Amino acid sequence: MNPAPLPRRQFLNRSLGVAAVVAMLKDQAWAAEAGAGKVKHSVCKWCYKDIPLETMCQAAKEIGLVSIELLDPPDFETLKKHGLHCAMVSFPTAMGPDNKKIGSIPHGFNRLENHALLVQAYEPLLKTSAEAGFKQVICFSGNRDSLSDEQGLENCAIGLKRLLPLCEKLGVTLVMELLNSKVNHPDYMCDHSAWGVALCEKLGSPHFKLLYDIYHMQIMEGDVIATIRKHHAHFAHYHTGGVPGRAEIDDTQELHYPAIIKAIQDTGYTGYLGQEFIPKKPDKLASLKQAVAICSVG
């Protein structure tokens, strides 16, 4: 004998109750799944400028992140208090002629006249980072400003060689970021993976590698998965970002991140994945949580 059908409102109430329970269970399972995956999750603090670092650390722990990156030495104490790592330390700058910030994205290692100030700025940062247990420090090529790619590569190698002995002694790696010169950083020199790989090969040191920014390289050259498979030995770190617009890495953009993360894992990579998208939705931390879940494919 079949039971009498439930009134519509009662049926909906029960159905919604079941849906809420299912959603809650999925949410609880998400954190365990994110922590159990092969990916070590990190986030770039600059994308959340309106959230204090203390608050960001607390949220990171709840979400399942193990690192907050692109931080400076004054931030290290707060980070370590929460048991978090800094997968990529931010860059130092020194004031040069005409108020140029030497060490910033436009004014990097591709100019011989920058090298003395760069060495002066990087040496203490490398030491402080090593003392804190943070083993990767970001750096930049600088803009072309009419300099040829060949000469810029040669100049970068000359300047970086001055720091590599200290990097080796400290066990720290200098990591040059691949950035797009089409949308965000006009005239930036290290804007194609081939140029960055050529610099790695010229230096021939395990203490100099590249930051493969998926967002930037999708804009400049595409072919993301094939590039990762071919050149992964030179990639020390990865960043995410939605294309176009550098927003959330969800189904509103053209990249399929689960496949990309799987390709990274298939190379044997055991480092960190830094979320570097700029949230457009009101709940920025919800967007970050979603991104971590999308990339937890291990």
PDB file of C-alpha atoms in Angstrom:
ATOM      1  CA  MET A   1       0.000   0.000   0.000  1.00  0.00           C
ATOM      2  CA  ASN A   2       1.481   3.392  -1.046  1.00  0.00           C
ATOM      3  CA  PRO A   3       1.497   6.175   1.562  1.00  0.00           C
ATOM      4  CA  ALA A   4      -0.574   9.254   0.872  1.00  0.00           C
ATOM      5  CA  PRO A   5       1.353  11.933  -1.010  1.00  0.00           C
ATOM      6  CA  LEU A   6       2.711  14.793   1.089  1.00  0.00           C
ATOM      7  CA  PRO A   7       1.188  18.243   0.683  1.00  0.00           C
ATOM      8  CA  ARG A   8       3.309  20.349  -1.664  1.00  0.00           C
ATOM      9  CA  ARG A   9       4.586  22.759   1.034  1.00  0.00           C
ATOM     10  CA  GLN A  10       5.536  19.929   3.375  1.00  0.00           C
ATOM     11  CA  PHE A  11       7.277  18.124   0.526  1.00  0.00           C
ATOM     12  CA  LEU A  12       9.262  21.240  -0.361  1.00  0.00           C
ATOM     13  CA  ASN A  13      10.226  21.857   3.258  1.00  0.00           C
ATOM     14  CA  ARG A  14      11.525  18.303   3.601  1.00  0.00           C
ATOM     15  CA  SER A  15      13.301  18.495   0.247  1.00  0.00           C
ATOM     16  CA  LEU A  16      14.966  21.768   1.138  1.00  0.00           C
ATOM     17  CA  GLY A  17      16.017  20.280   4.451  1.00  0.00           C
ATOM     18  CA  VAL A  18      17.676  17.373   2.678  1.00  0.00           C
ATOM     19  CA  ALA A  19      19.364  19.777   0.263  1.00  0.00           C
ATOM     20  CA  ALA A  20      20.738  21.805   3.154  1.00  0.00           C
ATOM     21  CA  VAL A  21      22.139  18.681   4.803  1.00  0.00           C
ATOM     22  CA  VAL A  22      23.725  17.548   1.545  1.00  0.00           C
ATOM     23  CA  ALA A  23      25.256  20.993   1.043  1.00  0.00           C
ATOM     24  CA  MET A  24      26.612  20.958   4.597  1.00  0.00           C
ATOM     25  CA  LEU A  25      28.144  17.507   4.136  1.00  0.00           C
ATOM     26  CA  LYS A  26      29.710  18.569   0.846  1.00  0.00           C
ATOM     27  CA  ASP A  27      31.140  21.648   2.525  1.00  0.00           C
ATOM     28  CA  GLN A  28      32.606  19.565   5.343  1.00  0.00           C
ATOM     29  CA  ALA A  29      34.064  17.077   2.888  1.00  0.00           C
ATOM     30  CA  TRP A  30      35.580  19.879   0.843  1.00  0.00           C
ATOM     31  CA  ALA A  31      38.097  20.894   3.520  1.00  0.00           C
ATOM     32  CA  ALA A  32      39.280  17.325   3.982  1.00  0.00           C
ATOM     33  CA  GLU A  33      39.491  16.861   0.230  1.00  0.00           C
ATOM     34  CA  ALA A  34      41.495  20.066  -0.235  1.00  0.00           C
ATOM     35  CA  GLY A  35      43.902  19.074   2.506  1.00  0.00           C
ATOM     36  CA  ALA A  36      44.267  15.526   1.226  1.00  0.00           C
ATOM     37  CA  GLY A  37      45.124  16.534  -2.348  1.00  0.00           C
ATOM     38  CA  LYS A  38      48.629  16.747  -3.710  1.00  0.00           C
ATOM     39  CA  VAL A  39      48.378  20.512  -4.141  1.00  0.00           C
ATOM     40  CA  LYS A  40      49.890  22.733  -1.455  1.00  0.00           C
ATOM     41  CA  HIS A  41      47.610  25.747  -1.597  1.00  0.00           C
ATOM     42  CA  SER A  42      48.831  29.324  -1.310  1.00  0.00           C
ATOM     43  CA  VAL A  43      47.373  32.767  -1.979  1.00  0.00           C
ATOM     44  CA  CYS A  44      48.841  36.124  -2.968  1.00  0.00           C
ATOM     45  CA  LYS A  45      47.988  38.670  -0.289  1.00  0.00           C
ATOM     46  CA  TRP A  46      48.007  41.681  -2.618  1.00  0.00           C
ATOM     47  CA  CYS A  47      44.774  40.461  -4.231  1.00  0.00           C
ATOM     48  CA  TYR A  48      43.007  41.040  -0.872  1.00  0.00           C
ATOM     49  CA  LYS A  49      44.346  44.464   0.067  1.00  0.00           C
ATOM     50  CA  ASP A  50      41.285  45.385   2.124  1.00  0.00           C
ATOM     51  CA  ILE A  51      41.609  42.305   4.360  1.00  0.00           C
ATOM     52  CA  PRO A  52      44.127  42.662   7.247  1.00  0.00           C
ATOM     53  CA  LEU A  53      46.868  40.036   7.296  1.00  0.00           C
ATOM     54  CA  GLU A  54      45.739  38.726  10.683  1.00  0.00           C
ATOM     55  CA  THR A  55      42.235  38.142   9.326  1.00  0.00           C
ATOM     56  CA  MET A  56      43.649  36.657   6.130  1.00  0.00           C
ATOM     57  CA  CYS A  57      45.732  34.184   8.129  1.00  0.00           C
ATOM     58  CA  GLN A  58      42.710  33.022  10.098  1.00  0.00           C
ATOM     59  CA  ALA A  59      40.654  32.612   6.914  1.00  0.00           C
ATOM     60  CA  ALA A  60      43.506  30.790   5.186  1.00  0.00           C
ATOM     61  CA  LYS A  61      43.653  28.190   7.942  1.00  0.00           C
ATOM     62  CA  GLU A  62      39.902  27.634   7.745  1.00  0.00           C
ATOM     63  CA  ILE A  63      39.947  27.298   3.964  1.00  0.00           C
ATOM     64  CA  GLY A  64      42.844  24.849   3.917  1.00  0.00           C
ATOM     65  CA  LEU A  65      45.660  27.066   2.675  1.00  0.00           C
ATOM     66  CA  VAL A  66      49.156  26.414   3.955  1.00  0.00           C
ATOM     67  CA  SER A  67      50.808  29.581   2.618  1.00  0.00           C
ATOM     68  CA  ILE A  68      50.237  33.286   2.066  1.00  0.00           C
ATOM     69  CA  GLU A  69      52.767  34.721  -0.340  1.00  0.00           C
ATOM     70  CA  LEU A  70      54.326  37.866  -1.767  1.00  0.00           C
ATOM     71  CA  LEU A  71      54.847  39.153   1.752  1.00  0.00           C
ATOM     72  CA  ASP A  72      57.700  41.208   3.212  1.00  0.00           C
ATOM     73  CA  PRO A  73      59.840  40.504   6.309  1.00  0.00           C
ATOM     74  CA  PRO A  74      57.649  42.638   8.634  1.00  0.00           C
ATOM     75  CA  ASP A  75      54.810  40.203   7.848  1.00  0.00           C
ATOM     76  CA  PHE A  76      56.751  37.063   8.709  1.00  0.00           C
ATOM     77  CA  GLU A  77      56.008  37.078  12.451  1.00  0.00           C
ATOM     78  CA  THR A  78      52.243  37.216  11.905  1.00  0.00           C
ATOM     79  CA  LEU A  79      52.443  34.457   9.314  1.00  0.00           C
ATOM     80  CA  LYS A  80      54.484  32.142  11.516  1.00  0.00           C
ATOM     81  CA  LYS A  81      52.196  32.795  14.495  1.00  0.00           C
ATOM     82  CA  HIS A  82      49.451  31.096  12.513  1.00  0.00           C
ATOM     83  CA  GLY A  83      51.679  28.238  11.382  1.00  0.00           C
ATOM     84  CA  LEU A  84      51.648  29.369   7.746  1.00  0.00           C
ATOM     85  CA  HIS A  85      54.400  29.347   5.140  1.00  0.00           C
ATOM     86  CA  CYS A  86      55.395  32.045   2.642  1.00  0.00           C
ATOM     87  CA  ALA A  87      55.849  30.139  -0.623  1.00  0.00           C
ATOM     88  CA  MET A  88      57.190  33.213  -2.446  1.00  0.00           C
ATOM     89  CA  VAL A  89      58.711  36.219  -0.677  1.00  0.00           C
ATOM     90  CA  SER A  90      58.041  39.608  -2.275  1.00  0.00           C
ATOM     91  CA  PHE A  91      60.692  41.681  -4.025  1.00  0.00           C
ATOM     92  CA  PRO A  92      62.855  44.415  -2.462  1.00  0.00           C
ATOM     93  CA  THR A  93      63.359  47.830  -4.040  1.00  0.00           C
ATOM     94  CA  ALA A  94      66.027  50.484  -3.870  1.00  0.00           C
ATOM     95  CA  MET A  95      65.633  54.058  -5.045  1.00  0.00           C
ATOM     96  CA  GLY A  96      67.649  54.714  -8.182  1.00  0.00           C
ATOM     97  CA  PRO A  97      68.201  57.696 -10.473  1.00  0.00           C
ATOM     98  CA  ASP A  98      65.090  59.682 -11.476  1.00  0.00           C
ATOM     99  CA  ASN A  99      63.216  58.098  -8.528  1.00  0.00           C
ATOM    100  CA  LYS A 100      63.103  54.708 -10.242  1.00  0.00           C
ATOM    101  CA  LYS A 101      62.266  51.827  -7.913  1.00  0.00           C
ATOM    102  CA  ILE A 102      65.046  49.419  -8.803  1.00  0.00           C
ATOM    103  CA  GLY A 103      63.859  45.849  -8.256  1.00  0.00           C
ATOM    104  CA  SER A 104      60.275  46.601  -9.236  1.00  0.00           C
ATOM    105  CA  ILE A 105      58.689  45.015 -12.312  1.00  0.00           C
ATOM    106  CA  PRO A 106      59.841  47.680 -14.833  1.00  0.00           C
ATOM    107  CA  HIS A 107      63.355  48.094 -13.381  1.00  0.00           C
ATOM    108  CA  GLY A 108      64.988  44.713 -12.966  1.00  0.00           C
ATOM    109  CA  PHE A 109      68.055  42.677 -13.825  1.00  0.00           C
ATOM    110  CA  ASN A 110      68.185  43.417 -17.563  1.00  0.00           C
ATOM    111  CA  ARG A 111      70.037  46.713 -16.998  1.00  0.00           C
ATOM    112  CA  LEU A 112      73.689  46.607 -15.955  1.00  0.00           C
ATOM    113  CA  GLU A 113      73.322  49.929 -14.135  1.00  0.00           C
ATOM    114  CA  ASN A 114      70.721  48.343 -11.819  1.00  0.00           C
ATOM    115  CA  HIS A 115      72.910  45.502 -10.614  1.00  0.00           C
ATOM    116  CA  ALA A 116      74.715  47.200  -7.724  1.00  0.00           C
ATOM    117  CA  LEU A 117      71.457  48.384  -6.180  1.00  0.00           C
ATOM    118  CA  LEU A 118      69.792  45.030  -6.812  1.00  0.00           C
ATOM    119  CA  VAL A 119      72.571  43.164  -5.028  1.00  0.00           C
ATOM    120  CA  GLN A 120      72.402  45.656  -2.174  1.00  0.00           C
ATOM    121  CA  ALA A 121      68.638  45.143  -1.862  1.00  0.00           C
ATOM    122  CA  TYR A 122      68.474  41.382  -2.375  1.00  0.00           C
ATOM    123  CA  GLU A 123      71.313  40.199  -0.129  1.00  0.00           C
ATOM    124  CA  PRO A 124      69.644  41.113   3.199  1.00  0.00           C
ATOM    125  CA  LEU A 125      66.253  39.883   1.966  1.00  0.00           C
ATOM    126  CA  LEU A 126      67.689  36.527   0.960  1.00  0.00           C
ATOM    127  CA  LYS A 127      69.264  36.143   4.402  1.00  0.00           C
ATOM    128  CA  THR A 128      66.118  37.190   6.273  1.00  0.00           C
ATOM    129  CA  SER A 129      63.976  34.864   4.160  1.00  0.00           C
ATOM    130  CA  ALA A 130      66.308  31.923   4.764  1.00  0.00           C
ATOM    131  CA  GLU A 131      66.312  32.584   8.519  1.00  0.00           C
ATOM    132  CA  ALA A 132      62.510  32.460   8.482  1.00  0.00           C
ATOM    133  CA  GLY A 133      62.540  29.188   6.543  1.00  0.00           C
ATOM    134  CA  PHE A 134      61.148  30.756   3.357  1.00  0.00           C
ATOM    135  CA  LYS A 135      63.146  29.482   0.416  1.00  0.00           C
ATOM    136  CA  GLN A 136      61.881  31.320  -2.672  1.00  0.00           C
ATOM    137  CA  VAL A 137      62.212  35.028  -3.468  1.00  0.00           C
ATOM    138  CA  ILE A 138      60.678  36.657  -6.527  1.00  0.00           C
ATOM    139  CA  CYS A 139      62.541  38.811  -9.037  1.00  0.00           C
ATOM    140  CA  PHE A 140      61.889  40.499 -12.387  1.00  0.00           C
ATOM    141  CA  SER A 141      63.631  41.044 -15.688  1.00  0.00           C
ATOM    142  CA  GLY A 142      62.571  44.668 -16.096  1.00  0.00           C
ATOM    143  CA  ASN A 143      61.121  46.320 -19.194  1.00  0.00           C
ATOM    144  CA  ARG A 144      62.792  46.275 -22.611  1.00  0.00           C
ATOM    145  CA  ASP A 145      62.885  50.056 -23.090  1.00  0.00           C
ATOM    146  CA  SER A 146      64.443  49.494 -26.558  1.00  0.00           C
ATOM    147  CA  LEU A 147      66.888  46.861 -25.257  1.00  0.00           C
ATOM    148  CA  SER A 148      67.050  43.693 -27.372  1.00  0.00           C
ATOM    149  CA  ASP A 149      65.893  40.431 -25.833  1.00  0.00           C
ATOM    150  CA  GLU A 150      69.346  38.938 -26.469  1.00  0.00           C
ATOM    151  CA  GLN A 151      71.177  41.740 -24.655  1.00  0.00           C
ATOM    152  CA  GLY A 152      68.603  41.757 -21.871  1.00  0.00           C
ATOM    153  CA  LEU A 153      69.097  38.040 -21.304  1.00  0.00           C
ATOM    154  CA  GLU A 154      72.866  38.511 -21.189  1.00  0.00           C
ATOM    155  CA  ASN A 155      72.527  41.381 -18.702  1.00  0.00           C
ATOM    156  CA  CYS A 156      70.143  39.428 -16.488  1.00  0.00           C
ATOM    157  CA  ALA A 157      72.599  36.545 -16.334  1.00  0.00           C
ATOM    158  CA  ILE A 158      75.445  38.880 -15.327  1.00  0.00           C
ATOM    159  CA  GLY A 159      73.438  40.417 -12.489  1.00  0.00           C
ATOM    160  CA  LEU A 160      71.902  37.198 -11.205  1.00  0.00           C
ATOM    161  CA  LYS A 161      75.293  35.473 -11.101  1.00  0.00           C
ATOM    162  CA  ARG A 162      76.330  37.971  -8.444  1.00  0.00           C
ATOM    163  CA  LEU A 163      73.608  36.629  -6.128  1.00  0.00           C
ATOM    164  CA  LEU A 164      73.677  32.915  -6.908  1.00  0.00           C
ATOM    165  CA  PRO A 165      76.609  32.025  -4.607  1.00  0.00           C
ATOM    166  CA  LEU A 166      74.687  33.482  -1.656  1.00  0.00           C
ATOM    167  CA  CYS A 167      71.516  31.697  -2.798  1.00  0.00           C
ATOM    168  CA  GLU A 168      73.412  28.423  -2.876  1.00  0.00           C
ATOM    169  CA  LYS A 169      74.893  29.022   0.582  1.00  0.00           C
ATOM    170  CA  LEU A 170      71.457  29.845   2.034  1.00  0.00           C
ATOM    171  CA  GLY A 171      69.499  27.226   0.115  1.00  0.00           C
ATOM    172  CA  VAL A 172      67.283  29.916  -1.411  1.00  0.00           C
ATOM    173  CA  THR A 173      66.019  30.152  -4.993  1.00  0.00           C
ATOM    174  CA  LEU A 174      65.562  33.366  -6.960  1.00  0.00           C
ATOM    175  CA  VAL A 175      62.427  32.997  -9.068  1.00  0.00           C
ATOM    176  CA  MET A 176      61.767  35.277 -12.040  1.00  0.00           C
ATOM    177  CA  GLU A 177      58.123  35.738 -12.910  1.00  0.00           C
ATOM    178  CA  LEU A 178      56.785  35.331 -16.427  1.00  0.00           C
ATOM    179  CA  LEU A 179      54.351  38.235 -16.997  1.00  0.00           C
ATOM    180  CA  ASN A 180      52.269  39.323 -19.964  1.00  0.00           C
ATOM    181  CA  SER A 181      53.258  42.485 -21.813  1.00  0.00           C
ATOM    182  CA  LYS A 182      50.003  42.582 -23.773  1.00  0.00           C
ATOM    183  CA  VAL A 183      47.510  43.601 -21.074  1.00  0.00           C
ATOM    184  CA  ASN A 184      49.068  44.211 -17.658  1.00  0.00           C
ATOM    185  CA  HIS A 185      52.778  44.963 -17.995  1.00  0.00           C
ATOM    186  CA  PRO A 186      53.567  46.661 -21.339  1.00  0.00           C
ATOM    187  CA  ASP A 187      57.166  46.229 -22.517  1.00  0.00           C
ATOM    188  CA  TYR A 188      58.111  43.664 -19.839  1.00  0.00           C
ATOM    189  CA  MET A 189      60.953  41.513 -21.149  1.00  0.00           C
ATOM    190  CA  CYS A 190      60.380  38.104 -19.509  1.00  0.00           C
ATOM    191  CA  ASP A 191      57.025  37.734 -21.257  1.00  0.00           C
ATOM    192  CA  HIS A 192      57.467  34.365 -22.982  1.00  0.00           C
ATOM    193  CA  SER A 193      58.405  31.045 -21.435  1.00  0.00           C
ATOM    194  CA  ALA A 194      61.091  30.436 -24.103  1.00  0.00           C
ATOM    195  CA  TRP A 195      63.005  33.553 -23.037  1.00  0.00           C
ATOM    196  CA  GLY A 196      62.803  32.575 -19.375  1.00  0.00           C
ATOM    197  CA  VAL A 197      63.881  29.011 -20.101  1.00  0.00           C
ATOM    198  CA  ALA A 198      66.848  30.323 -22.106  1.00  0.00           C
ATOM    199  CA  LEU A 199      67.919  32.379 -19.082  1.00  0.00           C
ATOM    200  CA  CYS A 200      67.619  29.337 -16.820  1.00  0.00           C
ATOM    201  CA  GLU A 201      69.754  27.305 -19.194  1.00  0.00           C
ATOM    202  CA  LYS A 202      72.344  30.058 -19.467  1.00  0.00           C
ATOM    203  CA  LEU A 203      72.700  30.271 -15.693  1.00  0.00           C
ATOM    204  CA  GLY A 204      72.550  26.496 -15.181  1.00  0.00           C
ATOM    205  CA  SER A 205      71.812  26.812 -11.471  1.00  0.00           C
ATOM    206  CA  PRO A 206      69.159  25.048  -9.374  1.00  0.00           C
ATOM    207  CA  HIS A 207      68.912  28.297  -7.422  1.00  0.00           C
ATOM    208  CA  PHE A 208      67.390  30.247 -10.305  1.00  0.00           C
ATOM    209  CA  LYS A 209      64.043  29.217 -11.765  1.00  0.00           C
ATOM    210  CA  LEU A 210      60.816  30.657 -13.170  1.00  0.00           C
ATOM    211  CA  LEU A 211      57.403  31.458 -11.791  1.00  0.00           C
ATOM    212  CA  TYR A 212      55.016  30.167 -14.444  1.00  0.00           C
ATOM    213  CA  ASP A 213      51.962  32.404 -14.132  1.00  0.00           C
ATOM    214  CA  ILE A 214      49.155  30.581 -15.914  1.00  0.00           C
ATOM    215  CA  TYR A 215      47.076  33.724 -16.370  1.00  0.00           C
ATOM    216  CA  HIS A 216      49.910  35.713 -17.908  1.00  0.00           C
ATOM    217  CA  MET A 217      51.137  32.958 -20.178  1.00  0.00           C
ATOM    218  CA  GLN A 218      47.653  32.124 -21.448  1.00  0.00           C
ATOM    219  CA  ILE A 219      47.449  35.733 -22.652  1.00  0.00           C
ATOM    220  CA  MET A 220      50.908  35.739 -24.239  1.00  0.00           C
ATOM    221  CA  GLU A 221      51.264  32.297 -25.780  1.00  0.00           C
ATOM    222  CA  GLY A 222      48.547  29.835 -24.721  1.00  0.00           C
ATOM    223  CA  ASP A 223      49.428  26.143 -25.019  1.00  0.00           C
ATOM    224  CA  VAL A 224      49.627  26.035 -21.236  1.00  0.00           C
ATOM    225  CA  ILE A 225      49.590  22.295 -20.586  1.00  0.00           C
ATOM    226  CA  ALA A 226      52.081  21.477 -23.342  1.00  0.00           C
ATOM    227  CA  THR A 227      54.446  24.172 -22.043  1.00  0.00           C
ATOM    228  CA  ILE A 228      54.221  22.838 -18.501  1.00  0.00           C
ATOM    229  CA  ARG A 229      54.987  19.317 -19.697  1.00  0.00           C
ATOM    230  CA  LYS A 230      57.952  20.505 -21.774  1.00  0.00           C
ATOM    231  CA  HIS A 231      59.597  22.996 -19.439  1.00  0.00           C
ATOM    232  CA  HIS A 232      58.446  22.044 -15.942  1.00  0.00           C
ATOM    233  CA  ALA A 233      62.015  21.449 -14.768  1.00  0.00           C
ATOM    234  CA  HIS A 234      62.526  25.210 -14.929  1.00  0.00           C
ATOM    235  CA  PHE A 235      59.291  26.120 -13.115  1.00  0.00           C
ATOM    236  CA  ALA A 236      59.617  26.531  -9.356  1.00  0.00           C
ATOM    237  CA  HIS A 237      56.174  27.960  -8.710  1.00  0.00           C
ATOM    238  CA  TYR A 238      52.762  28.469 -10.330  1.00  0.00           C
ATOM    239  CA  HIS A 239      50.127  31.211 -10.143  1.00  0.00           C
ATOM    240  CA  THR A 240      46.477  31.111 -11.186  1.00  0.00           C
ATOM    241  CA  GLY A 241      44.097  33.716 -12.585  1.00  0.00           C
ATOM    242  CA  GLY A 242      40.960  33.775 -14.689  1.00  0.00           C
ATOM    243  CA  VAL A 243      41.271  34.676 -18.376  1.00  0.00           C
ATOM    244  CA  PRO A 244      40.033  37.134 -19.465  1.00  0.00           C
ATOM    245  CA  GLY A 245      39.990  39.724 -16.717  1.00  0.00           C
ATOM    246  CA  ARG A 246      42.031  38.016 -13.981  1.00  0.00           C
ATOM    247  CA  ALA A 247      38.839  37.310 -12.040  1.00  0.00           C
ATOM    248  CA  GLU A 248      37.638  34.080 -10.425  1.00  0.00           C
ATOM    249  CA  ILE A 249      38.869  30.811 -11.966  1.00  0.00           C
ATOM    250  CA  ASP A 250      35.358  29.457 -12.397  1.00  0.00           C
ATOM    251  CA  ASP A 251      33.242  28.619 -15.444  1.00  0.00           C
ATOM    252  CA  THR A 252      33.118  32.266 -16.540  1.00  0.00           C
ATOM    253  CA  GLN A 253      36.608  32.073 -18.044  1.00  0.00           C
ATOM    254  CA  GLU A 254      38.404  30.140 -20.762  1.00  0.00           C
ATOM    255  CA  LEU A 255      40.872  28.046 -18.758  1.00  0.00           C
ATOM    256  CA  HIS A 256      39.982  24.640 -17.341  1.00  0.00           C
ATOM    257  CA  TYR A 257      42.029  24.594 -14.169  1.00  0.00           C
ATOM    258  CA  PRO A 258      41.437  20.988 -13.048  1.00  0.00           C
ATOM    259  CA  ALA A 259      43.157  19.750 -16.231  1.00  0.00           C
ATOM    260  CA  ILE A 260      46.007  22.241 -15.796  1.00  0.00           C
ATOM    261  CA  ILE A 261      46.574  21.265 -12.164  1.00  0.00           C
ATOM    262  CA  LYS A 262      46.516  17.592 -13.117  1.00  0.00           C
ATOM    263  CA  ALA A 263      49.191  18.291 -15.752  1.00  0.00           C
ATOM    264  CA  ILE A 264      51.324  20.043 -13.131  1.00  0.00           C
ATOM    265  CA  GLN A 265      50.946  17.100 -10.752  1.00  0.00           C
ATOM    266  CA  ASP A 266      51.864  14.657 -13.502  1.00  0.00           C
ATOM    267  CA  THR A 267      55.286  16.334 -13.754  1.00  0.00           C
ATOM    268  CA  GLY A 268      56.011  15.310 -10.161  1.00  0.00           C
ATOM    269  CA  TYR A 269      55.749  18.873  -8.876  1.00  0.00           C
ATOM    270  CA  THR A 270      55.529  19.027  -5.074  1.00  0.00           C
ATOM    271  CA  GLY A 271      55.632  22.792  -4.595  1.00  0.00           C
ATOM    272  CA  TYR A 272      52.928  25.361  -3.992  1.00  0.00           C
ATOM    273  CA  LEU A 273      50.109  26.709  -6.142  1.00  0.00           C
ATOM    274  CA  GLY A 274      49.474  30.399  -5.577  1.00  0.00           C
ATOM    275  CA  GLN A 275      45.986  31.786  -6.220  1.00  0.00           C
ATOM    276  CA  GLU A 276      46.549  35.209  -7.808  1.00  0.00           C
ATOM    277  CA  PHE A 277      43.173  36.153  -9.220  1.00  0.00           C
ATOM    278  CA  ILE A 278      41.437  39.378  -8.170  1.00  0.00           C
ATOM    279  CA  PRO A 279      37.977  38.472  -6.832  1.00  0.00           C
ATOM    280  CA  LYS A 280      35.133  40.345  -8.476  1.00  0.00           C
ATOM    281  CA  LYS A 281      32.356  38.845  -6.371  1.00  0.00           C
ATOM    282  CA  PRO A 282      31.381  40.568  -3.093  1.00  0.00           C
ATOM    283  CA  ASP A 283      32.441  37.652  -0.873  1.00  0.00           C
ATOM    284  CA  LYS A 284      36.120  37.516  -1.762  1.00  0.00           C
ATOM    285  CA  LEU A 285      36.986  34.744   0.653  1.00  0.00           C
ATOM    286  CA  ALA A 286      34.175  32.588  -0.751  1.00  0.00           C
ATOM    287  CA  SER A 287      35.783  33.029  -4.174  1.00  0.00           C
ATOM    288  CA  LEU A 288      39.127  31.950  -2.732  1.00  0.00           C
ATOM    289  CA  LYS A 289      37.555  28.900  -1.118  1.00  0.00           C
ATOM    290  CA  GLN A 290      35.938  27.990  -4.435  1.00  0.00           C
ATOM    291  CA  ALA A 291      39.281  28.342  -6.248  1.00  0.00           C
ATOM    292  CA  VAL A 292      41.031  26.031  -3.777  1.00  0.00           C
ATOM    293  CA  ALA A 293      38.284  23.455  -4.279  1.00  0.00           C
ATOM    294  CA  ILE A 294      38.564  23.718  -8.086  1.00  0.00           C
ATOM    295  CA  CYS A 295      42.316  23.115  -7.868  1.00  0.00           C
ATOM    296  CA  SER A 296      42.120  20.247  -5.359  1.00  0.00           C
ATOM    297  CA  VAL A 297      42.287  17.494  -7.943  1.00  0.00           C
ATOM    298  CA  GLY A 298      44.861  15.224  -6.310  1.00  0.00           C
TER     299      GLY A 298
END
